Coordinates of C-alpha atoms and ligand atoms in Angstrom, one line a residue:
M1 CA -10.2 17.6 19.5
S2 CA -10.1 19.3 16.1
D3 CA -12.3 17.2 13.9
Q4 CA -11.8 19.0 10.6
G5 CA -8.8 18.3 8.5
S6 CA -6.8 21.4 7.8
S7 CA -3.3 22.1 6.7
N8 CA -0.8 24.0 8.9
G9 CA 1.0 25.3 5.8
R10 CA -0.1 27.2 2.8
P11 CA -3.5 26.1 1.8
G12 CA -3.6 23.5 -0.9
A13 CA -6.4 25.3 -2.6
G14 CA -5.7 26.0 -6.2
K15 CA -3.2 23.2 -6.5
E16 CA -5.8 20.4 -7.0
D17 CA -5.8 21.0 -10.7
K18 CA -2.0 20.5 -11.1
R19 CA -0.4 17.4 -12.5
F20 CA 0.6 14.6 -10.1
D21 CA 4.4 15.3 -10.1
T22 CA 3.7 19.0 -9.2
K23 CA 1.3 18.0 -6.4
L24 CA 4.1 15.8 -5.0
I25 CA 6.2 18.9 -4.3
H26 CA 3.4 21.5 -3.9
F27 CA 0.9 19.7 -1.6
G28 CA 0.0 22.5 0.7
G29 CA 2.3 21.8 3.6
E30 CA 5.6 22.3 1.8
V31 CA 6.2 25.7 3.3
D32 CA 5.7 26.5 7.0
S33 CA 3.1 29.2 7.3
A34 CA 4.6 30.7 10.4
T35 CA 8.2 31.1 9.3
G36 CA 8.4 30.2 5.6
A37 CA 10.7 27.3 6.5
S38 CA 11.2 24.9 3.5
S39 CA 9.8 21.9 5.3
V40 CA 7.0 21.3 7.9
P41 CA 8.4 21.7 11.4
I42 CA 8.4 18.6 13.6
Y43 CA 6.0 19.5 16.4
Q44 CA 7.4 17.3 19.1
A45 CA 4.7 18.0 21.6
S46 CA 2.0 15.9 23.2
T47 CA -0.2 18.7 24.4
F48 CA -1.0 22.4 23.5
H49 CA -1.5 25.4 25.7
H50 CA -4.9 27.0 25.9
H51 CA -4.2 30.7 25.6
D52 CA -7.8 31.5 26.4
I53 CA -9.9 28.9 28.1
Y54 CA -13.0 30.1 26.2
E55 CA -11.2 29.6 22.9
P56 CA -9.6 26.1 22.7
P57 CA -6.6 25.8 20.3
Q58 CA -6.9 24.1 17.0
Y59 CA -4.7 21.3 18.3
D60 CA -5.2 20.3 21.9
Y61 CA -3.5 16.8 22.2
S62 CA -1.4 15.0 19.7
R63 CA -3.4 11.7 19.6
S64 CA -6.3 13.8 18.4
G65 CA -4.3 16.1 16.2
N66 CA -0.7 17.1 15.6
P67 CA 0.3 19.7 13.0
T68 CA 3.2 17.6 11.5
R69 CA 0.9 14.6 11.2
Q70 CA -1.9 16.8 9.8
A71 CA 0.4 18.0 7.0
L72 CA 1.1 14.4 6.1
E73 CA -2.6 13.5 6.3
D74 CA -3.5 16.4 4.0
Y75 CA -0.6 15.4 1.7
I76 CA -1.9 11.8 1.1
A77 CA -5.5 13.1 0.7
V78 CA -4.3 15.4 -2.1
L79 CA -2.3 12.7 -3.8
E80 CA -5.2 10.1 -3.7
G81 CA -7.8 12.7 -4.7
G82 CA -9.8 11.9 -1.6
H83 CA -11.6 14.0 1.1
R84 CA -9.5 13.3 4.1
G85 CA -6.2 11.5 5.0
F86 CA -5.0 9.7 8.1
A87 CA -1.6 8.6 9.3
F88 CA -1.0 5.5 11.4
S89 CA 1.9 3.8 13.2
S90 CA 2.1 1.1 10.5
G91 CA 0.2 -0.3 7.5
M92 CA -1.4 -2.8 9.8
A93 CA -2.5 0.0 12.2
A94 CA -4.2 1.7 9.2
I95 CA -5.8 -1.6 8.2
S96 CA -6.9 -2.7 11.7
T97 CA -8.3 0.8 12.5
T98 CA -10.3 0.7 9.3
F99 CA -11.8 -2.7 10.1
M100 CA -13.0 -1.2 13.4
L101 CA -15.6 0.5 11.4
F102 CA -17.4 -2.9 11.4
S103 CA -19.3 -4.6 14.2
A104 CA -20.0 -8.1 15.5
G105 CA -22.2 -9.9 13.0
D106 CA -20.8 -8.1 10.0
H107 CA -19.3 -10.0 7.0
I108 CA -16.6 -8.8 4.6
I109 CA -15.6 -10.2 1.2
V110 CA -11.8 -10.2 0.9
T111 CA -9.4 -11.0 -1.9
E112 CA -7.9 -14.5 -1.4
D113 CA -4.3 -13.4 -1.9
V114 CA -4.6 -10.6 0.6
Y115 CA -1.4 -9.4 2.5
G116 CA -0.5 -12.0 5.1
G117 CA -0.9 -9.6 8.1
T118 CA -4.4 -8.7 6.9
Y119 CA -5.2 -12.4 6.6
R120 CA -3.9 -12.9 10.2
L121 CA -6.0 -10.0 11.5
L122 CA -9.2 -11.3 9.9
T123 CA -8.7 -15.0 10.8
G124 CA -7.0 -14.7 14.2
I125 CA -8.3 -11.6 15.8
L126 CA -11.5 -10.1 14.1
N127 CA -13.1 -13.5 13.9
R128 CA -13.1 -13.7 17.7
M129 CA -15.0 -10.4 17.7
G130 CA -17.7 -11.8 15.4
I131 CA -16.5 -10.1 12.2
E132 CA -16.5 -12.7 9.4
A133 CA -14.6 -12.8 6.2
T134 CA -15.0 -14.8 3.0
F135 CA -11.9 -15.1 0.8
V136 CA -12.5 -15.1 -3.0
D137 CA -10.6 -14.9 -6.2
M138 CA -11.2 -11.3 -7.1
T139 CA -10.2 -11.7 -10.7
S140 CA -13.8 -13.1 -11.0
I141 CA -16.8 -10.8 -10.4
D142 CA -19.0 -13.9 -10.3
E143 CA -17.1 -15.3 -7.3
I144 CA -17.4 -11.9 -5.5
K145 CA -21.2 -11.8 -6.2
A146 CA -21.6 -15.4 -5.0
A147 CA -20.0 -14.5 -1.6
L148 CA -22.7 -11.9 -0.9
R149 CA -24.7 -12.5 2.3
P150 CA -27.5 -10.4 4.0
N151 CA -24.9 -9.2 6.6
T152 CA -22.1 -8.4 4.1
K153 CA -20.8 -4.8 4.7
A154 CA -17.7 -4.4 2.6
V155 CA -15.4 -5.6 -0.2
Y156 CA -11.6 -5.5 0.4
I157 CA -9.4 -5.4 -2.7
E158 CA -5.7 -5.6 -3.4
T159 CA -4.6 -5.1 -7.0
P160 CA -2.0 -6.1 -8.2
S161 CA -1.9 -8.7 -5.5
N162 CA 1.1 -10.1 -3.7
P163 CA 3.3 -11.9 -4.9
T164 CA 1.8 -13.1 -8.1
L165 CA 0.4 -9.7 -9.2
K166 CA -3.2 -10.8 -10.0
I167 CA -5.4 -8.0 -11.3
T168 CA -8.9 -7.0 -10.0
D169 CA -11.1 -4.7 -12.0
I170 CA -11.4 -1.8 -9.5
A171 CA -14.3 0.1 -11.2
E172 CA -16.3 -3.1 -11.7
V173 CA -16.0 -4.3 -8.1
A174 CA -16.4 -0.8 -6.6
G175 CA -19.5 -0.2 -8.8
W176 CA -21.1 -3.5 -7.8
A177 CA -20.3 -2.8 -4.1
R178 CA -22.0 0.6 -4.3
E179 CA -25.1 -1.0 -5.9
Q180 CA -25.2 -3.4 -2.9
E181 CA -24.6 -0.6 -0.4
L182 CA -21.3 -2.1 0.6
L183 CA -18.1 -0.1 1.4
S184 CA -15.2 -0.8 -1.0
I185 CA -11.7 -0.7 0.6
L186 CA -8.5 -1.0 -1.4
D187 CA -4.9 -1.6 -0.3
N188 CA -2.9 0.5 -2.8
T189 CA 0.6 -0.2 -1.4
F190 CA 2.0 -1.8 -4.6
M191 CA 0.9 0.9 -7.1
T192 CA 0.9 4.0 -4.9
P193 CA -1.2 7.0 -6.1
Y194 CA 1.6 7.7 -8.6
Y195 CA 0.2 4.9 -10.8
Q196 CA -3.3 4.1 -9.4
R197 CA -5.9 6.3 -7.7
P198 CA -8.8 4.1 -6.7
I199 CA -11.0 6.8 -5.3
E200 CA -11.3 8.2 -8.9
Q201 CA -12.7 4.7 -9.8
G202 CA -15.3 4.6 -7.1
V203 CA -13.5 3.1 -4.1
D204 CA -14.5 4.5 -0.6
I205 CA -11.3 4.0 1.4
V206 CA -7.7 3.6 0.2
L207 CA -5.1 2.1 2.5
H208 CA -1.3 2.0 2.4
S209 CA 1.6 0.5 4.0
A210 CA 3.7 3.7 3.7
T211 CA 6.6 1.6 4.9
K212 CA 7.0 0.6 1.3
F213 CA 7.2 2.8 -1.8
L214 CA 5.8 6.0 -0.1
G215 CA 8.5 6.1 2.5
G216 CA 10.9 4.5 0.0
H217 CA 14.0 4.2 2.1
S218 CA 13.4 1.2 4.5
D219 CA 13.7 3.5 7.4
V220 CA 10.2 4.2 8.6
L221 CA 7.2 2.1 9.5
A222 CA 3.9 3.8 8.7
G223 CA 0.4 3.4 7.4
L224 CA -2.0 5.8 5.6
A225 CA -5.7 5.9 4.8
V226 CA -7.8 8.2 2.6
T227 CA -11.5 8.4 2.7
A228 CA -13.6 9.5 -0.3
T229 CA -16.2 11.4 1.6
E230 CA -16.6 13.7 4.6
S231 CA -18.9 11.4 6.5
L232 CA -16.5 8.4 6.2
G233 CA -13.7 10.7 7.2
R234 CA -15.6 11.6 10.4
R235 CA -16.2 7.9 11.1
L236 CA -12.5 7.0 10.6
K237 CA -11.3 10.0 12.6
Y238 CA -13.4 8.6 15.5
M239 CA -11.7 5.3 15.2
Q240 CA -8.1 6.7 14.9
N241 CA -8.6 8.9 17.9
G242 CA -10.4 6.3 19.9
L243 CA -7.9 3.5 19.2
G244 CA -4.8 5.8 19.4
T245 CA -3.1 4.1 16.4
V246 CA -1.5 7.4 15.3
L247 CA 1.9 8.0 13.7
G248 CA 4.4 10.1 15.7
A249 CA 5.6 13.5 14.6
Q250 CA 9.2 12.4 13.7
D251 CA 8.0 9.6 11.5
S252 CA 5.4 11.8 9.9
W253 CA 8.2 14.2 8.9
L254 CA 10.4 11.4 7.7
L255 CA 7.6 10.0 5.6
M256 CA 6.8 13.3 3.9
R257 CA 10.5 13.7 3.1
G258 CA 10.5 10.3 1.4
M259 CA 7.2 11.0 -0.4
K260 CA 8.5 14.1 -2.2
T261 CA 10.7 11.8 -4.5
L262 CA 7.9 9.2 -5.1
G263 CA 7.5 10.1 -8.7
A264 CA 11.2 10.1 -9.6
R265 CA 11.8 6.8 -7.7
M266 CA 8.7 5.0 -9.1
A267 CA 9.5 6.0 -12.7
Y268 CA 13.1 4.9 -12.5
S269 CA 12.4 1.6 -10.7
E270 CA 9.6 0.8 -13.1
S271 CA 11.7 1.2 -16.1
S272 CA 14.3 -1.1 -14.5
A273 CA 11.6 -3.6 -13.4
N274 CA 10.4 -3.7 -17.0
K275 CA 13.8 -4.5 -18.3
L276 CA 14.3 -7.2 -15.6
A277 CA 11.0 -8.9 -16.3
H278 CA 11.7 -9.1 -20.0
W279 CA 15.2 -10.4 -19.4
L280 CA 13.8 -13.1 -17.1
S281 CA 11.1 -14.1 -19.5
E282 CA 13.6 -14.7 -22.2
R283 CA 15.6 -17.2 -20.1
S284 CA 14.8 -20.9 -20.6
D285 CA 15.8 -21.7 -16.9
I286 CA 13.0 -19.4 -15.5
Y287 CA 9.7 -21.2 -15.2
S288 CA 7.4 -18.2 -15.0
V289 CA 7.5 -14.5 -14.6
F290 CA 4.8 -12.3 -13.0
Y291 CA 4.8 -8.7 -14.0
P292 CA 1.8 -6.7 -15.3
G293 CA 4.0 -5.1 -18.0
L294 CA 4.5 -8.4 -19.8
A295 CA 2.2 -9.0 -22.7
S296 CA 1.4 -12.4 -21.4
H297 CA 0.4 -11.3 -17.9
P298 CA -3.2 -12.3 -17.1
G299 CA -5.4 -9.2 -16.5
R300 CA -2.9 -6.9 -18.2
E301 CA -5.7 -5.1 -20.1
V302 CA -7.7 -4.5 -17.0
H303 CA -4.6 -3.2 -15.3
E304 CA -3.8 -0.8 -18.1
K305 CA -7.4 0.6 -17.9
Q306 CA -7.0 1.5 -14.2
S307 CA -3.3 2.2 -13.7
S308 CA -0.8 4.4 -15.5
G309 CA 2.1 2.1 -14.9
Y310 CA 3.2 -1.4 -13.9
G311 CA 5.2 -0.8 -10.7
A312 CA 8.5 -2.1 -9.5
V313 CA 7.8 -5.6 -8.3
V314 CA 8.6 -8.7 -10.4
S315 CA 8.0 -12.2 -9.2
F316 CA 9.6 -15.3 -10.9
D317 CA 9.9 -19.0 -10.4
V318 CA 13.3 -20.5 -10.6
G319 CA 12.0 -24.1 -10.6
S320 CA 12.7 -25.4 -7.1
G321 CA 13.2 -24.5 -3.5
E322 CA 16.8 -25.6 -3.6
R323 CA 17.6 -23.3 -6.5
A324 CA 15.7 -20.4 -5.0
K325 CA 17.8 -20.7 -1.8
R326 CA 21.0 -21.0 -3.9
V327 CA 20.1 -17.7 -5.6
L328 CA 19.2 -16.0 -2.3
N329 CA 22.6 -16.9 -0.9
A330 CA 24.5 -15.9 -4.0
V331 CA 23.1 -12.4 -4.8
K332 CA 25.4 -9.6 -3.8
L333 CA 23.4 -6.5 -4.5
P334 CA 19.8 -6.8 -3.3
L335 CA 18.9 -7.0 0.3
V336 CA 17.5 -10.5 1.1
A337 CA 14.6 -9.5 3.2
V338 CA 10.9 -9.1 3.6
S339 CA 9.4 -5.7 2.6
L340 CA 9.7 -3.9 -0.7
G341 CA 9.5 -0.4 -2.3
A342 CA 12.9 1.0 -1.3
V343 CA 15.8 2.7 -2.9
E344 CA 17.8 -0.5 -2.5
S345 CA 16.5 -3.6 -4.3
I346 CA 15.0 -6.2 -2.1
L347 CA 14.8 -9.9 -2.9
S348 CA 12.2 -11.9 -0.9
Y349 CA 11.4 -15.6 -0.7
P350 CA 7.6 -15.8 -0.1
A351 CA 7.6 -19.5 0.8
M352 CA 9.9 -19.0 3.8
M353 CA 9.1 -15.3 4.5
S354 CA 5.8 -13.6 3.9
H355 CA 3.8 -16.8 3.3
A356 CA 5.6 -19.2 5.6
S357 CA 2.6 -19.6 7.9
M358 CA 0.4 -20.7 5.0
P359 CA -0.1 -24.5 4.5
R360 CA 2.0 -25.7 1.6
E361 CA -1.0 -26.9 -0.4
V362 CA -2.8 -23.5 0.0
R363 CA 0.4 -21.7 -1.0
H364 CA 0.8 -23.8 -4.1
E365 CA -2.9 -23.3 -5.1
R366 CA -2.2 -19.6 -5.0
G367 CA 0.8 -19.9 -7.2
I368 CA 3.3 -19.4 -4.4
T369 CA 5.6 -22.2 -5.3
D370 CA 8.8 -23.3 -3.6
G371 CA 10.8 -21.7 -6.4
L372 CA 9.1 -18.3 -6.4
L373 CA 11.2 -15.2 -5.7
R374 CA 9.9 -11.6 -5.5
F375 CA 12.2 -8.8 -6.7
S376 CA 11.5 -5.3 -5.6
V377 CA 13.6 -3.2 -8.0
G378 CA 15.4 -0.3 -6.4
L379 CA 17.5 2.5 -7.8
E380 CA 20.7 0.7 -8.6
D381 CA 21.9 0.5 -12.2
I382 CA 19.7 -2.2 -13.8
D383 CA 22.6 -3.7 -15.8
D384 CA 24.5 -4.3 -12.5
L385 CA 21.4 -5.9 -10.9
I386 CA 20.9 -8.2 -13.9
A387 CA 24.6 -9.2 -14.0
D388 CA 24.4 -10.0 -10.3
L389 CA 21.2 -12.0 -10.7
Q390 CA 22.7 -13.8 -13.6
Q391 CA 25.7 -15.0 -11.7
A392 CA 23.4 -16.1 -8.8
L393 CA 21.2 -18.1 -11.2
E394 CA 24.2 -19.8 -12.7
Q395 CA 25.5 -21.1 -9.3
E396 CA 25.6 -24.9 -9.2
Ligands
PLP401 C1 3.7 -4.4 4.1 C2 2.3 -4.4 3.7 C3 1.2 -4.2 4.6 C4 1.5 -4.0 6.1 O1 2.1 -2.8 6.4 P1 3.1 -2.6 7.6 O2 3.6 -1.2 7.4 O3 4.2 -3.7 7.6 O4 2.3 -2.8 8.9 C5 -0.1 -4.2 4.2 N1 -0.4 -4.4 2.9 C6 0.6 -4.7 1.9 C7 0.2 -4.9 0.5 C8 1.9 -4.7 2.3 O5 2.9 -4.9 1.4

């Protein structure tokens, strides 16, 4: 098993100092070193021939290492500014493999509005294995500090959170975690490294559902992780190889293809999302709008300190469950679906989709009301999207 991360293309060395949009295209694996081909070949092979039994090949078996997956793993490490990247079969595979760094008896402090699948993993699976979690409001450092126990091993952050886009101060929480000798882990799915690079702010492990903005086309399920240090990289490599939660070569290639346009897609969708959020906030029939780019958004200043943009997800409350369902059935452009971060806009209904399994009272406490809709803004013309939403809001 090759334990050291290494690119199969032109070495990324010398490109680290380039600006982000340049790194998206020139990440090290953009040209095949053997042939000069303009994209990384798909190495559709499970095993690799030993030309000389005394000199094992760099790659020996695709669970342990595959050149196409390696190019993707190096790519995300460059983008996040971390030491080593990892690609998994889904976002949940990245998250669950990372949690396998912990042992029975360990305790983790987790943001209370964590992604539903992560909540299920912690409360339905890892709890049976003796890994405990306390869920806290991470907008408050005092609540985080109050949850500390002698057996606490990590803090798990999501910012902005889903679907009400609450903001956690990354540097403050990661700094405190370091003082307490805890690992800090951050799910960066909503912002992507285009807008937010948590390792630069002291976070130890960054996670992604690459199914969302990184892939960007609603056609591949994948997860990514980046570790800040070599020693953490070695520990996570052991987990990835031991658990076998790897991403296949075809999907690794497809994900890299999507990632090359991340910057162009994020910038376009964000400018549209900004327009949509302001349009919604001026309507008297919308009860609340959640978007970090709005002046009224709680935590906006913290967000601006740690992120270079506001993203492409806008949540808003239309007042009632009946009205939300009328809107969902009347829109003609967005996909009505779970998921987000794609070229096509996606309208989700958290109360009946992502948060359906949460008791109604808990849901309401977290601001996930029956009238709340989540709009992931895609690449359509924003004036068409707004006109479509307007006709849907005006349905009786
Ligand atoms: C979708 C999502 C996940 C899970 O990713 P999958 O690719 O669906 O397994 C984790 N975190 C966040 C924030 C997500 O949106």
